[in-house]
Short mmCIF file of C-alpha atoms and ligand atoms in Angstrom, two decimals:
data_model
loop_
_atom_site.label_atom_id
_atom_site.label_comp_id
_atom_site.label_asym_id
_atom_site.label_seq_id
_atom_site.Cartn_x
_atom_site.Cartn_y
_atom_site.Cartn_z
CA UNK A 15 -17.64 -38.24 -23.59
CA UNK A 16 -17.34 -34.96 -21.45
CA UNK A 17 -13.89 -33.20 -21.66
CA UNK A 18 -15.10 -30.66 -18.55
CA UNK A 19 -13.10 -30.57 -15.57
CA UNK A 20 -15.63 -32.19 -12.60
CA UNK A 21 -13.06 -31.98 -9.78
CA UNK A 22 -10.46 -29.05 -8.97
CA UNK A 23 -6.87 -30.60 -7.07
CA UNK A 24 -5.86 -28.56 -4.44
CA UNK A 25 -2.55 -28.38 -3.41
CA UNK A 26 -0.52 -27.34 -0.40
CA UNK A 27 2.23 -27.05 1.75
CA UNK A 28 5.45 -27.73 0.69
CA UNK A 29 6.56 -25.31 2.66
CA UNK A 30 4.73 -25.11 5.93
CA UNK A 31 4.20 -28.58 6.68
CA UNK A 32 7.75 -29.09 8.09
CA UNK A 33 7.66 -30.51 11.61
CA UNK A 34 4.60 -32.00 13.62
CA UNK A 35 2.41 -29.46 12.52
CA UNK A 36 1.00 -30.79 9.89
CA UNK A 37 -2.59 -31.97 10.93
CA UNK A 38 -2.86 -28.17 12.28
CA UNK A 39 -2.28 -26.68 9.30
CA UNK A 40 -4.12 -29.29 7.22
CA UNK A 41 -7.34 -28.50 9.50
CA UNK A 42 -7.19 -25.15 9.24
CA UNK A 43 -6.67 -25.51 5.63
CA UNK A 44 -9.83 -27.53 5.40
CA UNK A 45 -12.21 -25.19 7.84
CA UNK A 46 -10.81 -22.41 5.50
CA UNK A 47 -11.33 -23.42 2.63
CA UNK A 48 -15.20 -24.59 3.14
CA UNK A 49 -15.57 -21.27 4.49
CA UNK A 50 -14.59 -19.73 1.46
CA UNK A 51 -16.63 -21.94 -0.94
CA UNK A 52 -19.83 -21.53 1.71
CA UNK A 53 -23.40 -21.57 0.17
CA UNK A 54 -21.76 -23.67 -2.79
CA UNK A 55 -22.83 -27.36 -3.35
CA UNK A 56 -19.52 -29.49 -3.55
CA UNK A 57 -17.50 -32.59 -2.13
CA UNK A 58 -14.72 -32.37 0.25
CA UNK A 59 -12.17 -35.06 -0.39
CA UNK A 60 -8.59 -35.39 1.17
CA UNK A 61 -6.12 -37.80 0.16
CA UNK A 62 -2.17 -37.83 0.30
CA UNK A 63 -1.38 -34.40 1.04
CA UNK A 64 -3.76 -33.53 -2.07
CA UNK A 65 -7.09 -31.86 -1.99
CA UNK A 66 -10.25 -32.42 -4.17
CA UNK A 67 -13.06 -30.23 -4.60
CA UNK A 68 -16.02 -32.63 -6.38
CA UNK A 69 -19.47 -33.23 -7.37
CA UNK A 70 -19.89 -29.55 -8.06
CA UNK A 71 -22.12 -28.36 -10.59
CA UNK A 72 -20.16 -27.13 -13.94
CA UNK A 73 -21.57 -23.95 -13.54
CA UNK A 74 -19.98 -23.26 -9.97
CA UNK A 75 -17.00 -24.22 -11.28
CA UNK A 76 -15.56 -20.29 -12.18
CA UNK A 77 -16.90 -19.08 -9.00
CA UNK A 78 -15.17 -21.75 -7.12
CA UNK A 79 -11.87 -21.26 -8.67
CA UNK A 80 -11.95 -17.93 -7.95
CA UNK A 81 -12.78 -18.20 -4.38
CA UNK A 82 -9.92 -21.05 -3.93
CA UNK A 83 -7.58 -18.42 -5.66
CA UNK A 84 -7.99 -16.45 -2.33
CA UNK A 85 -7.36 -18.92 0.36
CA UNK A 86 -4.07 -18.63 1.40
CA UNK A 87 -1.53 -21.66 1.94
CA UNK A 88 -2.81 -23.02 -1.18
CA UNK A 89 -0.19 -23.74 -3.82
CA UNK A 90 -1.65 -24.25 -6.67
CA UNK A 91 -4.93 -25.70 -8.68
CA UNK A 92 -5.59 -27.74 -11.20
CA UNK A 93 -8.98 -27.84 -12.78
CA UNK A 94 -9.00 -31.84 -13.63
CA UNK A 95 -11.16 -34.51 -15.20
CA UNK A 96 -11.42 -37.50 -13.06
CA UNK A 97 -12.86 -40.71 -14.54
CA UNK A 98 -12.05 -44.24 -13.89
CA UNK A 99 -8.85 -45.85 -15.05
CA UNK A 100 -9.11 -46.63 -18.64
CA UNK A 101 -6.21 -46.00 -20.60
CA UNK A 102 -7.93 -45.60 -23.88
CA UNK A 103 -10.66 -43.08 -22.00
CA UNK A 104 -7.62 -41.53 -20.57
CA UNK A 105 -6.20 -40.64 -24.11
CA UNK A 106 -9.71 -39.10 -25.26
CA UNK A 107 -9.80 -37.07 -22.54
CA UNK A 108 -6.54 -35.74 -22.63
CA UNK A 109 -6.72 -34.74 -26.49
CA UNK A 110 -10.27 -33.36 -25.73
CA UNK A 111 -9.62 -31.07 -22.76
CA UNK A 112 -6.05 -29.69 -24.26
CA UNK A 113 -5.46 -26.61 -26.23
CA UNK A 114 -5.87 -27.25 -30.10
CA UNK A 115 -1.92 -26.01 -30.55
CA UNK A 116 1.41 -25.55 -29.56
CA UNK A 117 3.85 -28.02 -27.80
CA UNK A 118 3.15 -29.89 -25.24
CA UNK A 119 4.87 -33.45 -23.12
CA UNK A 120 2.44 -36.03 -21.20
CA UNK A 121 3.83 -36.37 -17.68
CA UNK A 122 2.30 -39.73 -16.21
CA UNK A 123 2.12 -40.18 -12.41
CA UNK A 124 1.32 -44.11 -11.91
CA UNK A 125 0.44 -45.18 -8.10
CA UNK A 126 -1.43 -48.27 -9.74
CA UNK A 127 0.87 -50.90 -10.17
CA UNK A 128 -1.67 -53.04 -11.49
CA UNK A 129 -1.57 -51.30 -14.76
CA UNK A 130 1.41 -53.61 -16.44
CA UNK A 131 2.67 -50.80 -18.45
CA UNK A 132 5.30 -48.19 -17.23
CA UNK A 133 4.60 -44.13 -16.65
CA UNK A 134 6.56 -43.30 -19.93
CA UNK A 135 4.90 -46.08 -22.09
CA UNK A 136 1.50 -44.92 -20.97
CA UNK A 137 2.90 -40.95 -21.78
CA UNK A 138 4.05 -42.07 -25.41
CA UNK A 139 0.53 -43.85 -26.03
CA UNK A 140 -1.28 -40.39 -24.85
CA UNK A 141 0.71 -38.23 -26.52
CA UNK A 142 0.30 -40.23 -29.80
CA UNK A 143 -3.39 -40.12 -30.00
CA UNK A 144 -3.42 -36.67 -28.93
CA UNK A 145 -1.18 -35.82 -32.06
CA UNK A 146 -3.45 -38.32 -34.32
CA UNK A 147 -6.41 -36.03 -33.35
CA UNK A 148 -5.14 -32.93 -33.45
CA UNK A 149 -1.67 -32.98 -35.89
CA UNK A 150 -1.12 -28.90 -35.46
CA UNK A 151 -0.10 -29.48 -31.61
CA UNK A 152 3.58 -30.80 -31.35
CA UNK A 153 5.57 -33.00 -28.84
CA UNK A 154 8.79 -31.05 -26.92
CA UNK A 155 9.58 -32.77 -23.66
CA UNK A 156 11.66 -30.06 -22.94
CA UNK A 157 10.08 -26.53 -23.94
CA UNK A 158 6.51 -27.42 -24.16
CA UNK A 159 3.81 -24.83 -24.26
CA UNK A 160 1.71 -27.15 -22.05
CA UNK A 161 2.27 -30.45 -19.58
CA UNK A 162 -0.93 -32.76 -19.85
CA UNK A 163 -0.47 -34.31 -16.60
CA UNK A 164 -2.31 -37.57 -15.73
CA UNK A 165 -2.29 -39.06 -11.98
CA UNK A 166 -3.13 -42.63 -11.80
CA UNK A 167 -3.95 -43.34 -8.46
CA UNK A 168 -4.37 -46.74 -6.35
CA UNK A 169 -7.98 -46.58 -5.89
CA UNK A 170 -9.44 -47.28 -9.74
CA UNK A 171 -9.36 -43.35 -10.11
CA UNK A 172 -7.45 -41.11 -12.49
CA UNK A 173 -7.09 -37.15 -12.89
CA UNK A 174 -6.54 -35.75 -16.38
CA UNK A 175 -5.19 -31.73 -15.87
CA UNK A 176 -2.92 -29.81 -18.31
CA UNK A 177 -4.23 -26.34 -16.25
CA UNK A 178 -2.43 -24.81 -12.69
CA UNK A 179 -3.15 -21.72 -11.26
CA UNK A 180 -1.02 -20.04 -8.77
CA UNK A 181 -2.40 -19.98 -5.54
CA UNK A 182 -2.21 -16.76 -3.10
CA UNK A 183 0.46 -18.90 -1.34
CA UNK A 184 1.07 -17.69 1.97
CA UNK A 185 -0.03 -19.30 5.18
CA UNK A 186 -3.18 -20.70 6.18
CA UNK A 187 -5.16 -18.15 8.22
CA UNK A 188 -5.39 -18.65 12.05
CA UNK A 189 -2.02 -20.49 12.37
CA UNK A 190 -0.45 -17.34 13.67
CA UNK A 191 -2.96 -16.37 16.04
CA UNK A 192 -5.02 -13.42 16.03
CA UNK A 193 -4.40 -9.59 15.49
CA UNK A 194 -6.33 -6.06 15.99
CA UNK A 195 -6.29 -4.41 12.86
CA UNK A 196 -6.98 -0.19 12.74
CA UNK A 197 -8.85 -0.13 9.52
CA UNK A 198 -9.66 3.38 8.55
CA UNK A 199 -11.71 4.11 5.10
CA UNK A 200 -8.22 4.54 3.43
CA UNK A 201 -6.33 2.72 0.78
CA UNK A 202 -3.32 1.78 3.27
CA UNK A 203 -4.99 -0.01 6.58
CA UNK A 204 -6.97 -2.92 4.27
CA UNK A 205 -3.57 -3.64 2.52
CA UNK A 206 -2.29 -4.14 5.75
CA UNK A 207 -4.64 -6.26 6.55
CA UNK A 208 -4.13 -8.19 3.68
CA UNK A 209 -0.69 -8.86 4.18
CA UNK A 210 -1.14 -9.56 7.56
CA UNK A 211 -3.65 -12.23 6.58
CA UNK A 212 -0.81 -13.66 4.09
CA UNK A 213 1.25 -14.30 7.10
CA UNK A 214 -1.79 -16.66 8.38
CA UNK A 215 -3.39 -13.78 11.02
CA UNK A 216 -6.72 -13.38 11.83
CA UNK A 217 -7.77 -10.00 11.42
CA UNK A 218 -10.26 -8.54 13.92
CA UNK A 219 -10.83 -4.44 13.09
CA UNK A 220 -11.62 -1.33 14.46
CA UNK A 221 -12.42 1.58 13.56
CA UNK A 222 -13.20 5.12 14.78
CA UNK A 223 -16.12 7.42 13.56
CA UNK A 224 -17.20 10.70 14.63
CA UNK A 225 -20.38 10.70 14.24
CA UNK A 226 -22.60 13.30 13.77
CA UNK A 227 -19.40 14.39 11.40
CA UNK A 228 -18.73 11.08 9.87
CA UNK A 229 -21.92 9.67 7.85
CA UNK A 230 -23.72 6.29 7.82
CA UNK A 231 -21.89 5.89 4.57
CA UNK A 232 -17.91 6.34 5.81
CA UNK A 233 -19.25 3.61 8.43
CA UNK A 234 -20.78 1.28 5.18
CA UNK A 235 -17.44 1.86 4.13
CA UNK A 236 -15.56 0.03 5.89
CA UNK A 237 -18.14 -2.59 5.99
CA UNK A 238 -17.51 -2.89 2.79
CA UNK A 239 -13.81 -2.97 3.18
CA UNK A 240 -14.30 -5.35 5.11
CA UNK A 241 -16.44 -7.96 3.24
CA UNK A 242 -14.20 -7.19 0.34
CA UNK A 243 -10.92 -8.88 3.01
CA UNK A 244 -13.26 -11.77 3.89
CA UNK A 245 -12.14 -14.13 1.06
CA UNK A 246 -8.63 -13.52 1.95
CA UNK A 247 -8.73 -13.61 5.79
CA UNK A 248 -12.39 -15.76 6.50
CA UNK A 249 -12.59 -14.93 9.77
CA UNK A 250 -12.28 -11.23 9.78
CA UNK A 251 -14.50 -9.11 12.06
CA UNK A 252 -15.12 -5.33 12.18
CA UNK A 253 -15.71 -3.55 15.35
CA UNK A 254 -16.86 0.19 15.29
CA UNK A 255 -16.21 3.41 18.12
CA UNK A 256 -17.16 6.37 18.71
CA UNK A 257 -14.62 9.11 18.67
CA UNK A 258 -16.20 12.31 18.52
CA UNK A 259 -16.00 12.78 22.55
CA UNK A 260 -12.76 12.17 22.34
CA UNK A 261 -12.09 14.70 19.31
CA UNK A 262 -13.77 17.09 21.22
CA UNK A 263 -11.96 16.97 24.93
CA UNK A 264 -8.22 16.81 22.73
CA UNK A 265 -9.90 19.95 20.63
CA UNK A 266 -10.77 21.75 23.46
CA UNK A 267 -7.47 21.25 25.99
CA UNK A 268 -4.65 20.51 23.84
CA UNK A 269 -2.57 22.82 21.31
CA UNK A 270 -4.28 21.79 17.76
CA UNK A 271 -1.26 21.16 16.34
CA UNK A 272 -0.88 18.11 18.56
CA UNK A 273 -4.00 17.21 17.79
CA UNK A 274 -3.36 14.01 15.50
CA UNK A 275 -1.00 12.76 17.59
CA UNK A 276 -3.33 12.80 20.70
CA UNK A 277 -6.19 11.22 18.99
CA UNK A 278 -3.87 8.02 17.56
CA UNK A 279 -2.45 7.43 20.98
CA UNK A 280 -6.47 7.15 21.85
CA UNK A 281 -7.01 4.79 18.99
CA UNK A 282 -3.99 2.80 20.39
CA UNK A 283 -5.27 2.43 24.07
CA UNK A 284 -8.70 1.52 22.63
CA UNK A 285 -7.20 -0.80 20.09
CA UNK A 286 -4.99 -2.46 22.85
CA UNK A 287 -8.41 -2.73 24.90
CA UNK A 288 -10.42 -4.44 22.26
CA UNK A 289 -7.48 -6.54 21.21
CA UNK A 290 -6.81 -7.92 24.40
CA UNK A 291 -10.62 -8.49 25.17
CA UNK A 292 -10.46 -10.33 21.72
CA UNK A 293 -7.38 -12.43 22.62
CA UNK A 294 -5.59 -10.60 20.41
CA UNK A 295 -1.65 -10.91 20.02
CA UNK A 296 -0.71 -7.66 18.36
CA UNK A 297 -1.94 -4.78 17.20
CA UNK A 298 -1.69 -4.38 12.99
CA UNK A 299 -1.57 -0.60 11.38
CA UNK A 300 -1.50 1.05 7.70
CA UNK A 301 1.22 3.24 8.63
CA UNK A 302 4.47 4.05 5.82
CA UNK A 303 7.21 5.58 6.97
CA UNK A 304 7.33 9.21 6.12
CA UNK A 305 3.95 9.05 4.14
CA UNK A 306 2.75 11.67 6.32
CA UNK A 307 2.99 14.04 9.28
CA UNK A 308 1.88 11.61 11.66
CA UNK A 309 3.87 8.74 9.85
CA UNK A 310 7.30 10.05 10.57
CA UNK A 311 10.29 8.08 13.56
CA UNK A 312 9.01 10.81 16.14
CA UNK A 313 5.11 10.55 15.48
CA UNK A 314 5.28 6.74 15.65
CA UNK A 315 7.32 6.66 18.67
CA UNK A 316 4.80 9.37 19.97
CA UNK A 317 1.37 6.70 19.19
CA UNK A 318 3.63 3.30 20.11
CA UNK A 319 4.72 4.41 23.38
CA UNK A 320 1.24 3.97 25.10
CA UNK A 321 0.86 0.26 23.95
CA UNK A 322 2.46 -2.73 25.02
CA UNK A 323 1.53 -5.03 22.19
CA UNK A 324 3.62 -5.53 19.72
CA UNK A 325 2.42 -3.34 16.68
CA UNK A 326 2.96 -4.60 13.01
CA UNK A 327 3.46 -2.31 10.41
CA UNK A 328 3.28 -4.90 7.21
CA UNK A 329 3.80 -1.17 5.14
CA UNK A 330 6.10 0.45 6.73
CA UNK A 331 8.61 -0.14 3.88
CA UNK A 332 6.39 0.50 1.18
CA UNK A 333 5.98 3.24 -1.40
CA UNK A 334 2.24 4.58 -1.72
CA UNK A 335 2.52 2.95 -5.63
CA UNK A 336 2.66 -0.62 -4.64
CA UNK A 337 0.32 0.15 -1.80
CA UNK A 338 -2.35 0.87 -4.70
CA UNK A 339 -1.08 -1.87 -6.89
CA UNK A 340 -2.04 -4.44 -4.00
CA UNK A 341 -5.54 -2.63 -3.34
CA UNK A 342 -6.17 -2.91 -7.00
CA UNK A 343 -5.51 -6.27 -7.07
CA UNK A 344 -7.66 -7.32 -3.93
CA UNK A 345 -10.06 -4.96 -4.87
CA UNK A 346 -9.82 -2.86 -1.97
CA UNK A 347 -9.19 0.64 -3.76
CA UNK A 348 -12.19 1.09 -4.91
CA UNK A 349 -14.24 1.49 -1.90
CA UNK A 350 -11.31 3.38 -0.26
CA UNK A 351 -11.19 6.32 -2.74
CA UNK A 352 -15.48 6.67 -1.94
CA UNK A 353 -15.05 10.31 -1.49
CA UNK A 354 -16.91 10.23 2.63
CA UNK A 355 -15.00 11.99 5.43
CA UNK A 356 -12.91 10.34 7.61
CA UNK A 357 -12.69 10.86 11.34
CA UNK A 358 -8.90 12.25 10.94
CA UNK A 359 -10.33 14.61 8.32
CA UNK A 360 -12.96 16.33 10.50
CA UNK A 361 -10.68 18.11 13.32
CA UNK A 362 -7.42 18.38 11.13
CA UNK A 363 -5.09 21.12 12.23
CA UNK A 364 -3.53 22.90 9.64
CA UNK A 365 0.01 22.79 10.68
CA UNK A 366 0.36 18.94 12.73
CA UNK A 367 3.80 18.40 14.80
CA UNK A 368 5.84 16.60 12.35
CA UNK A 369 8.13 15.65 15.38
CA UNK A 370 6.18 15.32 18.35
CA UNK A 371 8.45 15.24 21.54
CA UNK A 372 7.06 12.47 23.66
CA UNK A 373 7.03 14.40 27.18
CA UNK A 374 5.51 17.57 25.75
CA UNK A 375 2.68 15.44 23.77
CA UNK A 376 2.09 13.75 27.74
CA UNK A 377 2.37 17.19 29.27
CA UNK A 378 -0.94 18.55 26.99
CA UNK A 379 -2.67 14.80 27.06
CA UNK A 380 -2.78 15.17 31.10
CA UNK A 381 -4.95 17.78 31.30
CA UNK A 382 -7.52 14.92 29.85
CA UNK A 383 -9.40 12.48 31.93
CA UNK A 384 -7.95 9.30 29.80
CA UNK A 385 -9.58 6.85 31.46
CA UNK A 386 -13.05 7.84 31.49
CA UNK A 387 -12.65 9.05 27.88
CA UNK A 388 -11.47 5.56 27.29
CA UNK A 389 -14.26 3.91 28.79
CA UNK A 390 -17.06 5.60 27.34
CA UNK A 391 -15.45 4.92 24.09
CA UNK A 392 -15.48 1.04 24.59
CA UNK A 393 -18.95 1.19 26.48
CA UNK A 394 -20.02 2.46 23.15
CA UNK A 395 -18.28 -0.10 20.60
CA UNK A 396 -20.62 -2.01 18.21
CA UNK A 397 -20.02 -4.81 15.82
CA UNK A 398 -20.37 -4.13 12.66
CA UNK A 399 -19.13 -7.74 11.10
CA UNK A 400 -19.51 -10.37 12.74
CA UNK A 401 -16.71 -13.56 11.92
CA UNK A 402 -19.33 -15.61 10.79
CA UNK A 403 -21.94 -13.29 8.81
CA UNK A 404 -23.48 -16.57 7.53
CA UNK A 405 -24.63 -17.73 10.53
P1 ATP B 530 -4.94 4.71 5.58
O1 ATP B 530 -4.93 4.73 4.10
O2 ATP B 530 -4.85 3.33 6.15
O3 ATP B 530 -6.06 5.55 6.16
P2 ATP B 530 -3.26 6.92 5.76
O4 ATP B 530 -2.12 7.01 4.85
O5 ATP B 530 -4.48 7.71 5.45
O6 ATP B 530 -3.62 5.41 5.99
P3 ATP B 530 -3.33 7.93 8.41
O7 ATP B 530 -4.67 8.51 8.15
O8 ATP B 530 -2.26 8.75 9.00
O9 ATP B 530 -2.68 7.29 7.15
O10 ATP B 530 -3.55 6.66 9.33
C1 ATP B 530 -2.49 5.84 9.73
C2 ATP B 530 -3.07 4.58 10.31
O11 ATP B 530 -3.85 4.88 11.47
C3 ATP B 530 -4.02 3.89 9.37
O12 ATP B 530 -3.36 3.08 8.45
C4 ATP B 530 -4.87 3.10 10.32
O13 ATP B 530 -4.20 1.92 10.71
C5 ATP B 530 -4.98 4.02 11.53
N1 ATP B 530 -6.21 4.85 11.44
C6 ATP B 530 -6.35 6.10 10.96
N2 ATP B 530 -7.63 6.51 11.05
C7 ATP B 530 -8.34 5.52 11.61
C8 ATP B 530 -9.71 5.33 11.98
N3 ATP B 530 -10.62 6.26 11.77
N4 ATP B 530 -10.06 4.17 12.54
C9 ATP B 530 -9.15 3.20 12.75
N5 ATP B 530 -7.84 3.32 12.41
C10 ATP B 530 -7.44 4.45 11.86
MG1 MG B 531 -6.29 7.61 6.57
#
């Protein structure tokens, strides 16, 4: 008889579903969770605030763990055998699918009442044939290496797990709305997004290239970036501007060392543009505080001032080290160290305002034609990710 898990348990929600939102969440849940497992063959099953992933072939079943492992607002999964209710099956599975050592308890979840014995009977009978098979693992209710758990449920069917893998928590994306990311090719902006997308936002991006200074690769970059968020945040989309225009009126009338500060309050108008075209809620941006010139109180008061959106800042707090540590892990650093310009790199003044007094930046910005600046910018956009690339 096969030991090999055919179904993977899904759960959720302990902590979100409070209130009457529950069949929100669980539906976005659901839609998020096929997207991430898209172009795999599998079952969909929900019962009692419990997902099941079945009928999948054994192969898929590494892949698919690994793609549930990104969805956020799950808890947990357990990689389970599910056969029908037979207590001596049930025993044969569980010493088959278990590690070889170490100690272990049988926790027995009964919904069948049919079944005349009791949860810890039918634990004690498991855990004895596990030991008669195997004698080097050992019983410790208490400190046990391992918990084979086994759910009985109403319906004929049982799960046999000892396995659970931490979910990426969070909340499910899409229940807070929507948000307009400014994802540059650097290791900050996809974190951002990233945590962001924890907090259950849709990302939508943009991002600014100078082109012919910036290459067809720094634009593949953040492509890349992109694709790289899509497990986390399904529904992501990247939308790329031109910028060089713009580079060149702010080079041409305004003192260079105001320079960066001019162009970001460009990226914000744009951003605000796109985001509330895109029925976007906020704007989302890499920035740390102090990280760099244009990072510090008076730069970011400098760039927020032109929006009215809120603006998030999921890194504001954050040291550059556990910026990396998270890029690492979603595997975001990577393409963000790919040594191609970035648009910020091509016109950089040597000495940039550190603290940029908001009515002299305006006094050198009016001398530019904003608005027509601005919309040849947006005239230009392009999508370069679509939400659904499968389609
Ligand atoms: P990052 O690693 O995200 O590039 P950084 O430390 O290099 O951040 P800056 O280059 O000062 O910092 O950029 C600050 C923020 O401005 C970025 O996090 C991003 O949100 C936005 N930004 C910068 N350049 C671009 C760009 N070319 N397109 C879109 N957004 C950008
Ligand atoms: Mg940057």
């Amino acid at each position: 008889m096969a030991a090999e898990p055919n179904t993977i348990l899904i759960r959720y929600g302990e902590l979100f579903l409070k209130g009457n939102n529950r069949y929100y969440f669980e539906s976005l849940l659901i839609k998020n969770i096929k997207a991430a497992l898209f172009g795999i063959r599998f079952k969909f099953v929900k019962s009692q605030s419990r997902f099941f992933v079945e009928d999948f072939d054994p192969a898929d079943k590494n892949l698919i763990l690994s793609r549930l492992t990104k969805v956020f607002g799950i808890h947990s999964l357990s990689p389970a055998v599910k056969i029908r209710t037979d207590l001596k099956k049930i025993g044969e599975i569980a010493s088959m699918m278990a590690p070889e050592q170490g100690t272990f308890r049988v926790t027995v979840r009964r919904a069948d009442k049919k079944i005349p014995k009791k949860s810890m009977e039918i634990a004690a009978e498991i855990g004895g044939d596990m030991l008669e098979r195997v004698p080097a693992r050992k019983v410790d209710l208490f400190r046990y290496d391992f918990e084979l758990c086994v759910d009985i449920r109403e319906d004929g069917w049982s799960y046999v797990f000892y396995e659970v893998i931490p979910g990426a928590q969070g909340l499910p994306s899409g229940c807070s709305g929507r948000a307009m990311l400014l994802l540059s090719g650097g290791i900050d902006s996809p974190v951002a997004a990233y945590k962001m997308g924890r907090r259950g936002v849709t990302v939508c991006c943009v991002h600014f290239h100078s082109f012919p200074y910036t290459s067809e690769l720094a634009l593949r970059k953040v492509v890349d970036l992109t694709e790289m968020l899509r497990p986390y945040v399904p529904f992501i989309e990247l939308t790329v501007v031109p910028f060089t225009k713009i580079q060149y009126a702010i080079h041409e009338h305004c003192p260079q060392e105001f320079m960066i500060t001019i162009m970001r309050r460009f990226m914000m108008r744009i951003a605000e543009r796109l985001a509330q075209d895109k029925k976007c809620g906020a704007l989302i941006t890499g920035e740390s505080l102090g990280q760099v010139a244009s990072q510090t109180m008076e730069s970011i008061n400098a760039t927020n001032s032109v929006v009215k959106m809120p603006v998030f800042r999921p890194l504001i707090g954050n040291d550059k080290e556990e910026i990396i540590e998270i890029a690492k892990k979603i595997g975001t650093f990577d393409i963000s160290i790919r040594p191609y310009e970035d648009c910020c790199t091509v016109f950089l003044p040597k000495n940039p305002v550190i603290h940029p007094k908001l009515s002299e930046v305006e006094r050198y910005e009016s001398k530019l034609d904003i608005e027509a600046l601005i919309a040849e910018a947006i005239a230009g956009a392009e999508v370069r990710s679509a939400a659904f690339p499968a389609e």
